[in-house]
Amino acid sequence: MQICDANIKILNCNARFPGSTHDSAIWDMSAVKRHLEEKYLTNELHSSWLIGYALQPWLLTPIENAEADPLSPQGRYTTQHILAKNVIERCFGVLKQRFRCLLKYRVLHYSPDRFAKIVWCCALCNTP
């Protein structure tokens, strides 16, 4: 799991789980989720939003079957959601271009714990 801002600055990286672990399971176990829940429940969450797919009050999710009309509120929201989601995809691309060992065609022969540390270090080094 990785979180970045609009400038592709990595804010959070969690590489403790193998690729077969479902995104929602990783999210449910994340410290970020617990932090946001705590802030939301104590009414201290004022301007923190994430783009994602889990149903949480602070998580902006896509609208299913949104109107195709780009001028409708649902159409504008969907377009902006897609553009915002593209930022994290670009972040992954930048990370893989800079650290070629992260490409799926390159295989690192390390234990999962060691590989998680390598991913975390790459994310840390990629942050300006």
mmCIF file of C-alpha atoms in Angstrom, residues 3-122:
data_model
loop_
_atom_site.group_PDB
_atom_site.id
_atom_site.type_symbol
_atom_site.label_atom_id
_atom_site.label_comp_id
_atom_site.label_asym_id
_atom_site.label_seq_id
_atom_site.Cartn_x
_atom_site.Cartn_y
_atom_site.Cartn_z
ATOM 1 C CA ILE A 3 -0.032 6.904 -0.381
ATOM 2 C CA CYS A 4 1.305 9.939 -2.218
ATOM 3 C CA ASP A 5 0.312 13.568 -2.576
ATOM 4 C CA ALA A 6 -0.535 15.423 -5.789
ATOM 5 C CA ASN A 7 3.184 16.097 -6.387
ATOM 6 C CA ILE A 8 3.999 12.374 -6.342
ATOM 7 C CA LYS A 9 5.680 12.723 -2.943
ATOM 8 C CA ILE A 10 5.325 9.409 -1.114
ATOM 9 C CA LEU A 11 3.611 9.953 2.231
ATOM 10 C CA ASN A 12 3.183 6.338 3.322
ATOM 11 C CA CYS A 13 4.494 2.987 2.149
ATOM 12 C CA ASN A 14 3.546 -0.412 3.532
ATOM 13 C CA ALA A 15 5.344 -3.340 1.907
ATOM 14 C CA ARG A 16 4.789 -5.909 4.655
ATOM 15 C CA PHE A 17 2.267 -8.004 2.739
ATOM 16 C CA PRO A 18 2.751 -10.226 -0.313
ATOM 17 C CA GLY A 19 1.132 -9.306 -3.619
ATOM 18 C CA SER A 20 -1.540 -11.950 -3.101
ATOM 19 C CA THR A 21 -2.961 -10.056 -0.101
ATOM 20 C CA HIS A 22 -6.167 -8.219 -1.009
ATOM 21 C CA ASP A 23 -5.960 -4.409 -0.917
ATOM 22 C CA SER A 24 -8.865 -4.190 1.534
ATOM 23 C CA ALA A 25 -7.104 -6.536 3.977
ATOM 24 C CA ILE A 26 -3.973 -4.370 3.876
ATOM 25 C CA TRP A 27 -6.091 -1.239 4.349
ATOM 26 C CA ASP A 28 -7.954 -2.798 7.299
ATOM 27 C CA MET A 29 -4.644 -3.525 9.046
ATOM 28 C CA SER A 30 -2.992 -0.185 8.261
ATOM 29 C CA ALA A 31 -1.971 2.421 10.802
ATOM 30 C CA VAL A 32 -3.243 5.102 8.398
ATOM 31 C CA LYS A 33 -6.779 3.722 8.604
ATOM 32 C CA ARG A 34 -6.628 3.593 12.411
ATOM 33 C CA HIS A 35 -5.282 7.168 12.533
ATOM 34 C CA LEU A 36 -7.999 8.501 10.222
ATOM 35 C CA GLU A 37 -10.720 6.643 12.146
ATOM 36 C CA GLU A 38 -9.484 8.112 15.422
ATOM 37 C CA LYS A 39 -9.375 11.637 13.977
ATOM 38 C CA TYR A 40 -12.830 11.210 12.433
ATOM 39 C CA LEU A 41 -14.389 9.878 15.650
ATOM 40 C CA THR A 42 -12.932 12.735 17.718
ATOM 41 C CA ASN A 43 -14.087 15.259 15.099
ATOM 42 C CA GLU A 44 -10.495 16.337 14.396
ATOM 43 C CA LEU A 45 -10.492 15.295 10.751
ATOM 44 C CA HIS A 46 -11.172 18.482 8.826
ATOM 45 C CA SER A 47 -9.237 18.507 5.584
ATOM 46 C CA SER A 48 -7.778 15.037 5.092
ATOM 47 C CA TRP A 49 -9.092 13.069 2.146
ATOM 48 C CA LEU A 50 -7.835 10.014 0.341
ATOM 49 C CA ILE A 51 -8.798 8.616 -3.025
ATOM 50 C CA GLY A 52 -9.673 4.954 -2.671
ATOM 51 C CA TYR A 53 -12.266 2.242 -2.863
ATOM 52 C CA ALA A 54 -13.146 1.304 0.740
ATOM 53 C CA LEU A 55 -16.265 2.878 2.153
ATOM 54 C CA GLN A 56 -15.103 5.326 4.794
ATOM 55 C CA PRO A 57 -16.405 8.851 5.487
ATOM 56 C CA TRP A 58 -13.009 10.393 4.693
ATOM 57 C CA LEU A 59 -12.315 8.254 1.613
ATOM 58 C CA LEU A 60 -13.415 9.582 -1.765
ATOM 59 C CA THR A 61 -14.719 6.634 -3.761
ATOM 60 C CA PRO A 62 -15.822 6.504 -7.399
ATOM 61 C CA ILE A 63 -19.514 6.751 -8.214
ATOM 62 C CA GLU A 64 -20.748 3.513 -9.729
ATOM 63 C CA ASN A 65 -22.713 3.992 -12.954
ATOM 64 C CA ALA A 66 -22.014 7.724 -12.957
ATOM 65 C CA GLU A 67 -23.548 9.760 -15.742
ATOM 66 C CA ALA A 68 -21.347 9.855 -18.821
ATOM 67 C CA ASP A 69 -22.095 13.557 -19.282
ATOM 68 C CA PRO A 70 -18.858 15.371 -18.288
ATOM 69 C CA LEU A 71 -20.895 18.468 -17.394
ATOM 70 C CA SER A 72 -23.037 16.698 -14.801
ATOM 71 C CA PRO A 73 -21.875 16.771 -11.165
ATOM 72 C CA GLN A 74 -21.357 12.989 -11.204
ATOM 73 C CA GLY A 75 -19.460 13.182 -14.477
ATOM 74 C CA ARG A 76 -17.173 15.957 -13.215
ATOM 75 C CA TYR A 77 -16.542 14.104 -9.954
ATOM 76 C CA THR A 78 -15.751 10.873 -11.804
ATOM 77 C CA THR A 79 -13.348 12.667 -14.142
ATOM 78 C CA GLN A 80 -11.555 14.315 -11.211
ATOM 79 C CA HIS A 81 -11.433 11.014 -9.313
ATOM 80 C CA ILE A 82 -9.787 9.318 -12.302
ATOM 81 C CA LEU A 83 -7.257 12.152 -12.648
ATOM 82 C CA ALA A 84 -6.425 11.983 -8.949
ATOM 83 C CA LYS A 85 -6.093 8.203 -9.065
ATOM 84 C CA ASN A 86 -3.677 8.537 -11.974
ATOM 85 C CA VAL A 87 -1.249 10.340 -9.639
ATOM 86 C CA ILE A 88 -0.577 7.185 -7.616
ATOM 87 C CA GLU A 89 -0.216 5.169 -10.828
ATOM 88 C CA ARG A 90 2.384 7.689 -12.037
ATOM 89 C CA CYS A 91 4.091 7.447 -8.644
ATOM 90 C CA PHE A 92 4.424 3.671 -9.059
ATOM 91 C CA GLY A 93 5.770 4.216 -12.581
ATOM 92 C CA VAL A 94 8.371 6.743 -11.411
ATOM 93 C CA LEU A 95 9.448 4.377 -8.637
ATOM 94 C CA LYS A 96 9.826 1.440 -11.051
ATOM 95 C CA GLN A 97 11.726 3.541 -13.588
ATOM 96 C CA ARG A 98 14.146 4.802 -10.971
ATOM 97 C CA PHE A 99 14.555 1.449 -9.216
ATOM 98 C CA ARG A 100 14.479 -1.118 -12.004
ATOM 99 C CA CYS A 101 14.649 -3.974 -9.502
ATOM 100 C CA LEU A 102 10.963 -3.298 -8.750
ATOM 101 C CA LEU A 103 9.825 -4.186 -12.272
ATOM 102 C CA LYS A 104 7.832 -7.413 -12.421
ATOM 103 C CA TYR A 105 10.209 -8.895 -14.995
ATOM 104 C CA ARG A 106 13.154 -8.487 -12.637
ATOM 105 C CA VAL A 107 13.182 -11.060 -9.896
ATOM 106 C CA LEU A 108 14.858 -10.386 -6.570
ATOM 107 C CA HIS A 109 15.924 -13.551 -4.823
ATOM 108 C CA TYR A 110 15.359 -12.425 -1.265
ATOM 109 C CA SER A 111 13.072 -13.415 1.562
ATOM 110 C CA PRO A 112 9.754 -11.534 1.717
ATOM 111 C CA ASP A 113 10.971 -9.589 4.778
ATOM 112 C CA ARG A 114 14.140 -8.521 3.001
ATOM 113 C CA PHE A 115 12.250 -7.588 -0.167
ATOM 114 C CA ALA A 116 9.794 -5.486 1.889
ATOM 115 C CA LYS A 117 12.771 -3.546 3.243
ATOM 116 C CA ILE A 118 14.087 -3.024 -0.295
ATOM 117 C CA VAL A 119 10.693 -1.658 -1.439
ATOM 118 C CA TRP A 120 10.501 0.611 1.602
ATOM 119 C CA CYS A 121 14.032 1.918 0.977
ATOM 120 C CA CYS A 122 13.228 2.616 -2.688
#
